Amino acid sequence: MGAVAVGMNDFQPTLEKGGIVLVDFWAPWCGPCRSFAPVFEAVAEANPDVTFAKVNTDEERELAGSFQIRSIPTLMVFRDKVLLFAQPGSLPRSVLEELLTKVRALDMDQVRAEIAKAESEARPDQA
């Protein structure tokens, strides 16, 4: 299927579909973004069961701001609406494929339990 462009209006519905969603925050003037684009597209084509989304930060400033994007390209990986990975910089194809393999292997019930535990420990007791 390849990567699809998403913006403010269709970003949340893209995440709501569930499954694995990789998001590439990029801009047309960015050299590293242009270098990473064929890698992102090739991995997208090889993994049609995964949603690969591209957010043009020049056109979608509000969306990029909501994720505090300070450097591009920035890659984010969600699974079942949970943000699992966020990192600026481009990745080689082998690293992107390895990341995808690791995300597929995660036990999401365990991930949610760990998030809930961390959130409860971060909150002061309300006695």
Short mmCIF file of C-alpha atoms in Angstrom, two decimals, residues 63-108:
data_model
loop_
_atom_site.label_atom_id
_atom_site.label_comp_id
_atom_site.label_asym_id
_atom_site.label_seq_id
_atom_site.Cartn_x
_atom_site.Cartn_y
_atom_site.Cartn_z
CA LEU A 63 -0.05 18.69 14.44
CA ALA A 64 3.76 18.75 14.58
CA GLY A 65 3.55 21.19 17.50
CA SER A 66 1.16 18.93 19.39
CA PHE A 67 3.85 16.22 19.30
CA GLN A 68 6.60 18.73 20.12
CA ILE A 69 8.50 17.95 16.91
CA ARG A 70 11.76 19.90 17.15
CA SER A 71 13.86 18.00 14.61
CA ILE A 72 13.03 16.28 11.37
CA PRO A 73 12.76 13.67 10.27
CA THR A 74 11.18 12.31 13.44
CA LEU A 75 9.80 8.79 13.50
CA MET A 76 7.04 7.73 15.88
CA VAL A 77 5.64 4.24 16.27
CA PHE A 78 2.23 3.52 17.76
CA ARG A 79 0.61 0.17 18.39
CA ASP A 80 -3.01 -0.04 19.44
CA LYS A 81 -2.98 3.75 20.04
CA VAL A 82 0.02 3.54 22.42
CA LEU A 83 3.14 5.53 21.56
CA LEU A 84 6.03 3.07 21.78
CA PHE A 85 8.88 4.85 20.01
CA ALA A 86 9.79 8.42 19.12
CA GLN A 87 13.16 9.43 17.77
CA PRO A 88 14.50 12.20 15.56
CA GLY A 89 16.76 11.26 12.69
CA SER A 90 16.57 8.84 9.81
CA LEU A 91 17.07 5.11 10.17
CA PRO A 92 18.68 2.62 7.80
CA ARG A 93 16.23 0.11 6.30
CA SER A 94 17.61 -2.77 8.40
CA VAL A 95 17.09 -0.82 11.63
CA LEU A 96 13.56 0.24 10.64
CA GLU A 97 12.67 -3.38 9.82
CA GLU A 98 14.17 -4.56 13.13
CA LEU A 99 12.15 -1.92 15.00
CA LEU A 100 8.99 -3.11 13.29
CA THR A 101 9.78 -6.74 14.21
CA LYS A 102 10.23 -5.73 17.87
CA VAL A 103 6.97 -3.76 17.91
CA ARG A 104 5.10 -6.74 16.44
CA ALA A 105 6.53 -9.01 19.16
CA LEU A 106 5.40 -6.84 22.08
CA ASP A 107 2.76 -8.11 24.50
CA MET A 108 0.51 -5.05 24.53
#
